[in-house]
Amino acid sequence: MKLKLLLLSPFLLLIAHAQGPTADQIVDRVTNIMSPENSHSKGSQTIITSSGKERVFEFESWAAEKGKSTLTRYTKPAAIRGQAFLMLNNADDIWSYFPRTKRIRKLASHAKKQKMQGSDFTYEDMGGGDVFQKKFKSRILTEETRDGAPTWKIEMSGIPEEDPPYPKIIMWVRQSDYYPIALDYYNEKDFNTKSLVLSDIQLIEEYPTAMEMVMTDNKERSSTTMRTLEITYAWEPPKGFFSERNLKK
Amino acid sequence: MKYWGTLLLLPSLLFAQPEFFGYFESEASTMQLGSTNYNFGFNKFRLDVEARPNDHVQIGANINIQQYWGKTSWDVYDFIPVDHPTGQGLIFTIPDTILLDNFYMKLSFKLADLTVGRQQVSPGVGYAWNPVDIFNSKSLMDPSYEQPGVNALRVDIPLGDRSTVSSIILPKDVLDESTHQFTLKSGIGSFDLTATAAYESEKDWQTPLLGRYDVSERNLIGGSVIGEMLGWGVWVEGAYNTLKIDIPPWSSFLPPDSEETYAEYVVGIDHTFDNSLYMLVEYLHNELGVKKQENLSLNHYIFALEGEVNSLMQDYTFFYAMHPTFDYVTLSAIVFSNLNDTSGVFSPIIDWNVYEDTNLSFQGSLNWGDSDTEFGLQDWGLIMNITSTF
């Protein structure tokens, strides 16, 4: 009996491969690709409101442990220069630093639902790590071509006990490299509140990287473009980098 | 000799490719006090310069130029519902100022950070009140406004990623008479914990109302906890104080050699709702304050007006709500009340980010309470503020 199973196993694997990866396998690959061990980047954030007014912010950001720890410091405009946010444990622990008052304050995790400097991204949206794997249950809805690329359309339903950032997310994952190119975020009423499109995907130090991300608020009719100006994954965090001490620098 | 620090730091600033930044702030206020309306305001220019000669050294300084207009001389009895013993007023004038506010050098060693010079120190986790803060006092109308610098020597020694031991010394001629504050900060789970001990001696208190007299000694033991519970931000900050005050004999209406032992604490919660509405509530209990209105004396009012105590009476609440309602327009409101004399202030605020670095705000205030209460004395006020940062 054991011998029969051994003989059959290569065929079973072939059948499984022919059927394509499961939703969980795709989400695992997406998480790996989207969460390099470490990164150091400079970026800009352009907010265009529903009335067409534009604001541009620039920031420097560091991430480690596959996005579990991040530190973001704003460099422009002058009004918020030096404001910094330290997020540990996938943004479950947040500290803010305001240079005008020289005060560091621990924020409760509800703060991660706040908009980043009034943009369409929340602090939670910027958190990395294994949120998709741990806080959502995934299934493949269909395979379709989007922006000329064959994709898997994955539905991720939030697991209520895990306090997911959104009740539901639909994600389009490029089949060629498992890179997500679009995400739709839904609220409790199953309304598509926000949409994220990732573009200008370049291979940086072996990691596919979206140099541009556009988040559109479908209710407010505003949008925020996050542009990566510089990025490296070769950065190694010095000991104690993700600490309050460094937040003030 | 007094300016040796300036001589040392200035060349370093100039030769280390400094960055210049700051802001211009102009504020116009009107206030109804009884049957009289007062107009007043100020123009403030703050210029910061910061240099980092290398990764381990940071030098910073800022100059504040502040010019007042409108009513600049005030009678303290307009704000106090008690009669002066001599029947005369106590007039004080707010002068225009040019102030070297902060002027410091921070050295980052492998095991510690050392900051010397005039620097801003803001201990505590409370928003409206900070019982462990012996350096500053806050305005309830704008608790998040920057604090002035203090001449200090500060050492921060990190112990792991979440723990730090800090020592702040405000040096005087004699080390024993210098103010010391020691803080141990650490974290457990989603909570930050702080333990504080402070000693303050021979603090010069140059009040425009009473001349000079001294806090001869103050001892403080306190701490704070801040974290999260059931999805809400929660914090508590408290201190136990022993305060000795030497009052000159010519201040005949003040009791001489007053000594107080008192506890003071603040508890607070905050939350951001899914619709981006942010809310914060704080409660202050201050044993140094007076519980019953009939026990209030001039001494208590002056202590409170001078910012030497956090509150006139014992029990207060502070409420703050903020919502980014329109494009670059934030609507918010502050409500604070004295629970002992049941007076309070409701203050709605409109804040408009007109341009990228320019904010225009209007802050109203509607007071309630009897005319002999802390906040009921004033009727209403309106502040227009424009701040442009560069």
XYZ file of C-alpha atoms in Angstrom:
639
model
C 0.000 0.000 0.000
C 2.814 2.379 1.012
C 4.638 1.551 -2.207
C 1.546 2.434 -4.266
C 1.284 5.808 -2.561
C 4.964 6.500 -3.168
C 4.564 5.677 -6.827
C 1.477 7.858 -7.102
C 2.867 10.920 -5.270
C 4.762 12.465 -8.244
C 1.562 12.284 -10.251
C -0.441 13.897 -7.444
C 2.093 16.734 -7.278
C 1.895 17.219 -11.038
C -1.908 17.416 -10.852
C -1.704 19.914 -8.000
C 0.761 22.057 -9.971
C -1.399 21.918 -13.087
C -4.318 23.228 -11.003
C -2.174 26.215 -9.950
C -1.362 27.529 -6.513
C -3.976 27.905 -3.802
C -5.071 31.296 -2.493
C -3.050 30.792 0.680
C 0.055 29.946 -1.343
C -0.389 33.097 -3.436
C -0.854 35.269 -0.351
C 2.255 33.689 1.199
C 4.270 34.551 -1.925
C 2.842 38.089 -2.006
C 3.791 38.574 1.642
C 7.334 37.373 0.972
C 7.801 39.588 -2.070
C 6.256 42.648 -0.431
C 8.220 42.247 2.781
C 11.964 42.250 2.177
C 13.958 41.747 5.362
C 15.098 45.389 5.562
C 14.691 48.556 3.557
C 15.615 52.244 3.601
C 13.774 54.591 1.293
C 12.953 58.182 0.517
C 9.591 59.014 -0.909
C 7.048 61.653 -1.697
C 3.376 61.753 -0.985
C 1.147 63.913 -3.176
C -2.404 64.424 -1.979
C -5.042 65.670 -4.388
C -8.308 66.469 -2.669
C -11.776 66.223 -4.192
C -11.625 69.968 -4.931
C -8.313 69.537 -6.748
C -6.051 71.082 -4.101
C -2.601 69.552 -3.951
C -0.174 69.062 -1.074
C 3.241 67.410 -1.357
C 5.065 65.746 1.540
C 8.475 64.100 1.565
C 9.677 61.509 4.013
C 12.438 59.058 4.803
C 11.530 55.587 5.942
C 13.287 52.563 7.387
C 11.873 49.055 7.809
C 13.183 45.826 9.308
C 12.023 42.308 10.189
C 9.969 42.129 6.986
C 8.121 45.319 7.792
C 7.362 44.417 11.381
C 9.351 47.463 12.555
C 9.232 50.779 10.711
C 10.380 54.321 11.341
C 9.127 57.185 9.179
C 10.391 60.743 9.427
C 8.908 63.636 7.438
C 11.381 65.994 5.796
C 9.000 68.345 3.933
C 7.063 70.625 4.153
C 8.566 72.837 6.846
C 5.442 72.728 9.030
C 5.882 69.034 9.775
C 9.619 68.665 9.258
C 11.035 66.255 11.829
C 7.717 64.652 12.779
C 8.410 60.956 13.127
C 6.531 57.751 13.755
C 7.908 54.516 15.118
C 5.776 51.433 14.537
C 6.655 48.074 16.058
C 4.879 44.720 15.958
C 3.173 45.428 12.638
C 1.931 48.840 13.825
C 0.349 47.433 16.998
C 2.720 49.690 18.965
C 3.100 53.262 17.707
C 5.103 56.185 19.075
C 4.982 59.675 17.629
C 7.512 62.478 17.962
C 6.659 66.136 17.467
C 9.756 68.346 17.234
C 7.855 71.523 18.147
C 7.125 70.159 21.604
C 10.066 67.704 21.711
C 7.569 65.194 23.021
C 7.389 61.454 22.347
C 4.000 59.935 22.949
C 2.816 56.353 22.760
C -0.311 56.132 20.689
C -2.993 53.528 21.106
C -3.381 51.236 18.125
C -6.546 53.070 17.038
C -4.207 55.818 15.860
C -3.146 53.575 12.996
C -6.571 54.178 11.482
C -5.727 57.880 11.187
C -4.844 59.302 7.801
C -1.133 59.897 7.267
C -0.879 63.704 7.158
C -4.404 63.877 5.751
C -3.629 61.494 2.904
C -5.729 58.559 1.724
C -3.260 56.142 3.315
C -3.662 55.235 6.948
C -0.655 54.319 9.081
C -2.054 50.809 9.013
C -1.935 50.730 5.204
C 1.789 51.389 5.393
C 2.448 48.617 7.879
C 3.986 45.502 6.390
C 4.567 42.100 7.844
C 2.224 39.165 7.754
C -1.106 40.970 8.127
C -2.580 39.369 4.986
C -1.613 35.899 6.203
C -2.695 36.271 9.827
C -5.748 38.480 9.706
C -7.477 37.309 6.517
C -8.892 34.140 5.006
C -8.262 34.048 1.272
C -9.843 32.475 -1.785
C -9.295 32.810 -5.511
C -12.296 34.432 -7.199
C -11.106 34.170 -10.775
C -8.196 34.625 -13.123
C -8.333 37.718 -15.304
C -6.125 40.021 -17.317
C -5.508 43.425 -15.803
C -3.353 46.121 -17.410
C -2.251 43.486 -19.936
C -1.027 41.053 -17.291
C -2.638 37.738 -16.330
C -3.637 37.967 -12.683
C -5.303 36.039 -9.901
C -8.209 37.900 -8.340
C -8.097 37.023 -4.653
C -10.751 37.786 -2.090
C -9.409 38.248 1.442
C -12.043 38.209 4.168
C -11.021 39.604 7.547
C -11.013 37.208 10.499
C -13.012 39.166 13.119
C -11.065 37.753 16.104
C -7.797 39.019 14.588
C -8.968 42.673 14.325
C -8.341 43.004 10.577
C -7.728 46.519 9.180
C -10.567 46.072 6.676
C -13.502 43.603 6.580
C -12.639 42.623 3.007
C -9.903 43.229 0.429
C -9.892 42.179 -3.213
C -6.368 41.860 -4.570
C -5.124 41.349 -8.115
C -1.831 39.449 -8.148
C 0.340 39.305 -11.275
C 0.903 35.660 -12.185
C 4.362 36.279 -13.641
C 5.979 37.308 -10.362
C 3.293 37.162 -7.649
C 3.355 40.939 -7.327
C 0.051 42.635 -6.423
C -0.913 45.366 -8.869
C -4.238 46.487 -7.391
C -6.225 46.229 -4.175
C -9.808 47.239 -3.407
C -10.693 47.832 0.233
C -14.249 47.276 1.462
C -16.114 48.426 4.557
C -18.700 46.572 6.666
C -21.451 47.512 4.204
C -19.439 45.837 1.434
C -18.783 49.235 -0.171
C -15.469 49.630 -1.997
C -14.146 52.564 0.033
C -10.592 52.779 -1.292
C -8.605 51.452 -4.240
C -4.856 51.078 -4.485
C -3.013 50.745 -7.790
C 0.679 49.810 -7.864
C 2.630 50.731 -10.984
C 6.073 51.392 -12.444
C 7.200 48.078 -10.975
C 10.981 47.813 -11.158
C 13.371 45.105 -10.067
C 15.463 46.681 -7.299
C 18.151 44.450 -5.819
C 16.163 41.343 -6.891
C 12.916 42.589 -5.354
C 10.090 43.792 -7.618
C 9.211 47.255 -6.286
C 6.291 49.521 -7.160
C 7.829 52.950 -7.585
C 4.372 54.468 -7.589
C 1.277 53.666 -5.547
C -1.968 55.562 -5.981
C -4.649 55.272 -3.320
C -8.068 56.614 -4.307
C -10.792 57.274 -1.788
C -13.940 56.303 -3.684
C -16.221 58.135 -1.286
C -14.278 61.382 -0.851
C -13.040 61.394 -4.468
C -9.530 62.244 -3.317
C -6.293 60.494 -4.166
C -2.782 60.162 -2.847
C 0.238 59.226 -4.909
C 3.116 57.686 -2.997
C 6.276 57.827 -5.113
C 9.480 56.027 -4.168
C 12.395 58.378 -4.881
C 15.221 56.181 -3.568
C 15.236 52.705 -2.087
C 17.684 50.042 -1.026
C 17.133 46.660 0.541
C 20.791 46.287 1.439
C 20.452 48.495 4.519
C 21.190 46.791 7.834
C 19.621 48.376 10.922
C 22.156 49.289 13.598
C 21.402 47.902 17.044
C 18.724 49.933 18.779
C 17.697 51.724 15.587
C 13.962 51.168 16.078
C 13.818 52.897 19.431
C 12.538 56.098 20.985
C 16.111 57.320 21.163
C 16.386 57.271 17.393
C 12.900 58.701 16.896
C 14.126 62.046 18.249
C 17.182 62.338 16.008
C 31.747 83.977 31.953
C 28.002 83.687 31.707
C 28.225 83.506 27.923
C 30.953 80.886 27.611
C 28.435 78.474 26.123
C 27.485 80.986 23.442
C 31.136 81.547 22.525
C 31.668 77.812 22.286
C 28.566 76.925 20.317
C 28.309 79.834 17.888
C 31.385 79.032 15.727
C 30.339 75.383 15.629
C 26.917 76.400 14.346
C 28.300 78.626 11.628
C 30.832 76.142 10.297
C 28.613 73.063 10.263
C 26.336 73.859 7.320
C 23.407 74.880 9.449
C 19.783 74.604 8.440
C 17.518 77.563 9.082
C 13.818 77.199 9.701
C 11.099 78.664 11.872
C 7.792 80.430 11.643
C 5.978 83.730 11.783
C 2.888 83.818 13.963
C 0.400 86.616 14.303
C -2.463 86.504 16.742
C -5.354 88.898 17.316
C -7.727 88.477 20.241
C -10.803 90.113 21.567
C -12.224 89.397 24.989
C -15.364 90.451 26.813
C -14.722 90.886 30.511
C -17.789 92.121 32.338
C -18.939 95.272 30.561
C -15.544 95.894 28.957
C -14.180 94.615 25.691
C -10.400 94.304 25.260
C -8.410 93.878 22.059
C -4.875 92.587 22.117
C -2.478 90.322 20.270
C 1.074 89.660 19.254
C 3.401 89.097 16.341
C 6.018 86.425 16.859
C 8.981 85.458 14.741
C 10.897 82.318 15.596
C 14.138 81.508 13.832
C 15.691 78.102 14.400
C 19.143 77.059 13.355
C 20.318 73.480 13.533
C 23.620 71.933 12.562
C 24.958 68.399 12.565
C 28.741 68.534 12.167
C 28.754 64.738 12.276
C 26.475 61.804 13.169
C 27.181 62.215 16.859
C 26.745 65.947 17.356
C 23.676 68.105 17.004
C 23.661 71.818 17.732
C 20.444 73.785 17.863
C 19.304 77.263 18.743
C 16.326 79.499 18.249
C 15.547 83.146 18.751
C 12.013 84.338 19.468
C 11.059 87.923 18.768
C 7.644 88.707 20.160
C 5.911 92.056 19.922
C 2.622 92.734 21.676
C -0.039 95.203 20.632
C -3.370 96.457 21.917
C -3.886 96.081 25.623
C -0.597 95.085 27.197
C -1.143 96.272 30.776
C -3.540 94.253 32.873
C -4.897 94.508 36.374
C -4.759 91.087 37.932
C -7.962 91.929 39.845
C -9.852 91.859 36.551
C -9.252 88.094 36.634
C -9.756 87.513 40.327
C -13.157 87.741 42.000
C -11.694 89.010 45.278
C -10.949 92.526 46.492
C -7.410 93.728 47.041
C -6.714 94.377 50.744
C -5.602 97.951 50.022
C -8.256 98.609 47.417
C -5.636 99.240 44.740
C -5.014 97.297 41.581
C -2.091 95.009 40.788
C -0.960 96.090 37.366
C 1.422 94.035 35.256
C 2.670 94.810 31.770
C 3.644 92.280 29.136
C 6.850 93.570 27.501
C 8.044 92.949 23.945
C 10.757 90.291 24.008
C 13.791 89.155 22.084
C 14.712 85.832 23.602
C 17.411 83.286 22.945
C 14.981 80.496 23.739
C 16.891 77.274 23.081
C 20.631 76.943 22.677
C 21.997 73.467 23.105
C 24.421 70.817 21.964
C 23.521 67.155 21.924
C 26.270 64.564 21.907
C 25.269 61.010 21.055
C 27.668 58.452 22.465
C 27.334 54.717 22.021
C 25.838 54.249 25.470
C 24.236 57.615 26.191
C 23.038 60.974 24.889
C 24.253 64.130 26.572
C 22.444 67.422 25.967
C 23.877 70.636 27.401
C 22.470 74.129 27.185
C 19.087 75.767 27.050
C 16.632 73.139 25.863
C 12.968 72.273 25.855
C 12.067 69.612 28.391
C 8.535 68.207 28.321
C 8.032 65.299 30.695
C 4.724 63.551 31.253
C 2.042 61.802 29.232
C -0.963 63.977 30.083
C -2.310 66.262 27.381
C -3.743 69.186 29.356
C -1.871 68.731 32.640
C 1.430 67.123 33.618
C 1.819 66.570 37.367
C 5.406 65.298 36.907
C 6.504 68.369 34.944
C 8.333 70.780 37.231
C 9.649 72.857 34.330
C 6.567 74.099 32.469
C 2.956 75.123 32.770
C 0.377 74.712 30.020
C -2.469 76.823 28.695
C -5.741 74.912 28.594
C -6.708 76.837 25.461
C -3.695 75.356 23.630
C -1.958 72.631 25.664
C 0.199 71.478 22.749
C 1.955 74.833 22.282
C 5.764 74.696 22.479
C 7.389 75.270 25.864
C 10.287 77.652 26.547
C 13.780 76.256 26.979
C 15.423 75.718 30.346
C 19.141 75.772 31.147
C 19.876 72.134 31.770
C 22.296 69.290 31.543
C 20.527 66.155 30.405
C 21.783 62.598 30.175
C 19.730 59.808 28.608
C 21.031 56.275 28.966
C 19.147 53.656 26.950
C 18.816 50.243 28.569
C 17.594 48.050 25.740
C 15.101 49.131 23.086
C 12.315 50.319 25.377
C 14.010 51.392 28.595
C 15.815 54.635 29.328
C 17.240 56.269 32.414
C 17.248 60.066 32.195
C 18.760 62.640 34.465
C 18.090 66.355 34.098
C 19.977 68.888 36.177
C 19.304 72.616 36.192
C 22.624 73.764 37.599
C 22.902 76.515 40.177
C 25.954 77.989 41.922
C 25.898 75.141 44.417
C 25.184 71.601 43.263
C 22.984 70.872 46.288
C 20.713 73.739 45.323
C 20.382 72.619 41.705
C 17.161 71.132 40.458
C 17.395 67.424 39.664
C 14.956 65.153 37.917
C 15.489 61.425 37.425
C 13.288 59.335 35.212
C 13.189 55.635 34.494
C 11.109 54.756 31.478
C 10.279 51.252 30.334
C 7.650 49.274 28.482
C 5.625 46.177 29.138
C 3.409 44.895 26.343
C 1.388 47.754 24.972
C 2.126 49.989 27.982
C 4.877 52.540 28.608
C 5.754 53.049 32.271
C 7.668 55.932 33.806
C 8.913 56.544 37.344
C 10.043 60.073 38.236
C 11.773 61.662 41.201
C 12.570 65.357 41.350
C 14.132 67.811 43.765
C 13.871 71.539 43.328
C 15.606 73.998 45.594
C 15.857 77.770 45.838
C 13.832 78.371 42.737
C 13.791 82.102 41.976
C 10.269 83.205 41.490
C 10.239 86.689 40.028
C 6.583 87.509 39.821
C 5.366 90.828 38.438
C 2.643 90.710 41.043
C 4.507 90.142 44.267
C 8.152 90.701 43.471
C 10.595 87.936 44.256
C 10.132 85.074 46.576
C 11.344 81.534 46.580
C 10.182 78.000 46.457
C 12.751 76.937 49.019
C 12.279 73.245 48.424
C 10.128 70.902 46.407
C 10.317 67.129 46.380
C 8.363 65.076 43.925
C 7.850 61.370 43.454
C 5.640 60.337 40.603
C 5.124 58.302 37.527
C 2.959 57.558 34.558
C 1.461 54.690 32.618
C 0.239 54.999 29.039
C -1.114 52.273 26.790
C -4.201 50.714 25.392
C -7.248 49.018 26.850
C -10.265 47.709 24.943
C -9.188 49.647 21.862
C -8.935 52.985 23.716
C -5.781 54.871 24.574
C -5.510 55.178 28.368
C -3.043 56.983 30.601
C -2.506 58.031 34.165
C 0.140 60.416 35.472
C 0.544 61.334 39.106
C 2.922 62.879 41.603
C 3.242 63.270 45.333
C 4.782 66.622 46.257
C 6.243 68.326 49.261
C 6.460 72.063 48.692
C 8.010 74.690 50.991
C 7.619 78.349 50.137
C 9.437 81.264 51.742
C 7.334 84.371 51.384
C 8.871 87.758 52.206
C 7.449 89.492 55.269
C 6.293 92.536 53.282
C 3.724 90.351 51.516
C 1.420 90.920 54.438
C -1.589 89.325 52.817
C 0.177 86.000 52.280
C 0.852 83.499 55.049
C 4.621 83.263 55.715
C 6.597 80.045 55.344
C 3.860 78.033 53.782
C 4.326 74.280 53.439
C 2.153 71.948 51.486
C 2.165 68.207 50.946
C -0.108 67.152 48.186
C -0.899 64.548 45.563
C -1.852 65.362 42.025
C -2.912 63.034 39.239
C -4.440 63.068 35.804
C -6.238 60.208 34.062
C -7.128 60.259 30.385
C -8.550 58.290 27.508
C -8.602 58.859 23.768
C -9.880 57.167 20.655
C -9.987 57.626 16.901
C -13.227 56.410 15.387
C -13.550 54.890 11.927
C -14.883 58.210 10.583
C -11.575 59.889 11.663
C -13.151 61.653 14.639
C -10.560 61.898 17.420
C -11.697 62.354 21.027
C -9.752 62.861 24.249
C -10.981 63.238 27.826
C -8.862 64.008 30.887
C -9.624 64.422 34.563
C -7.298 66.236 36.967
C -7.305 65.980 40.732
C -4.938 68.362 42.496
C -4.851 68.354 46.303
C -2.968 71.648 46.282
C -6.069 73.237 44.819
C -8.922 74.482 46.944
C -11.996 72.288 47.255
C -14.547 74.889 48.330
C -14.914 78.215 46.613
C -15.368 80.129 49.865
C -11.859 79.054 50.956
C -10.139 80.717 47.995
C -7.669 83.482 48.827
C -5.650 85.889 46.733
C -2.665 83.645 47.297
C -4.365 80.758 45.497
C -5.317 82.906 42.518
C -1.811 84.291 42.150
C -0.266 80.844 42.318
C -2.603 79.711 39.554
C -2.172 82.802 37.376
C 1.597 82.577 37.619
C 1.475 78.953 36.486
C 3.177 77.729 39.656
C 0.360 75.262 40.253
C -1.554 73.264 37.696
C -4.958 74.368 38.924
C -6.728 76.819 41.195
C -9.136 74.270 42.617
C -9.070 70.506 42.995
C -11.094 68.841 40.256
C -11.147 69.564 36.549
C -12.143 67.883 33.304
C -10.774 68.525 29.840
C -12.398 67.357 26.619
C -10.982 67.637 23.108
C -12.514 66.484 19.840
C -11.084 66.926 16.363
C -12.301 65.984 12.905
C -10.744 66.634 9.468
C -14.117 67.684 8.069
C -13.284 69.404 4.773
C -10.273 69.624 2.474
C -7.514 70.961 4.735
C -10.061 72.243 7.235
C -10.150 70.689 10.685
C -12.986 71.362 13.067
C -12.283 70.845 16.720
C -13.555 71.789 20.139
C -12.112 72.085 23.611
C -14.285 72.012 26.709
C -12.749 72.353 30.151
C -14.488 72.831 33.425
C -13.809 73.381 37.090
C -15.939 70.766 38.832
C -15.689 72.483 42.210
C -17.194 75.847 41.260
C -19.048 74.438 38.184
C -17.626 76.999 35.780
C -16.101 76.190 32.428
C -15.182 77.119 28.891
C -16.419 75.854 25.545
C -13.958 76.635 22.782
C -14.736 75.744 19.141
C -11.823 75.898 16.690
C -11.638 76.091 12.905
C -8.191 75.359 11.538
C -7.583 75.895 7.822
C -4.363 74.824 6.145
C -4.539 77.661 3.599
C -1.270 76.857 1.881
C 1.225 74.073 2.398
C 2.999 75.859 5.270
C 0.379 78.378 6.307
C -2.427 77.818 8.794
C -5.254 80.164 9.670
C -7.304 79.390 12.746
C -10.205 80.891 14.631
C -10.744 79.897 18.224
C -13.771 81.076 20.141
C -14.459 80.778 23.846
C -17.786 80.862 25.620
C -17.533 80.799 29.370
C -20.126 79.646 31.836
C -20.482 79.890 35.576
C -21.268 82.605 38.133
C -19.317 85.842 37.910
C -17.340 84.947 41.050
C -16.113 81.632 39.648
C -12.785 80.820 37.968
C -14.016 80.769 34.373
C -17.369 82.513 34.775
C -15.558 85.811 35.327
C -14.958 86.132 31.594
C -17.860 86.154 29.126
C -16.464 85.280 25.738
C -13.406 85.646 23.559
C -12.218 85.159 20.000
C -8.682 84.473 18.803
C -7.530 84.652 15.194
C -4.143 83.105 14.570
C -2.117 82.858 11.396
C 1.111 80.886 11.355
C 3.426 80.508 8.408
C 6.300 78.061 8.690
C 9.462 78.137 6.633
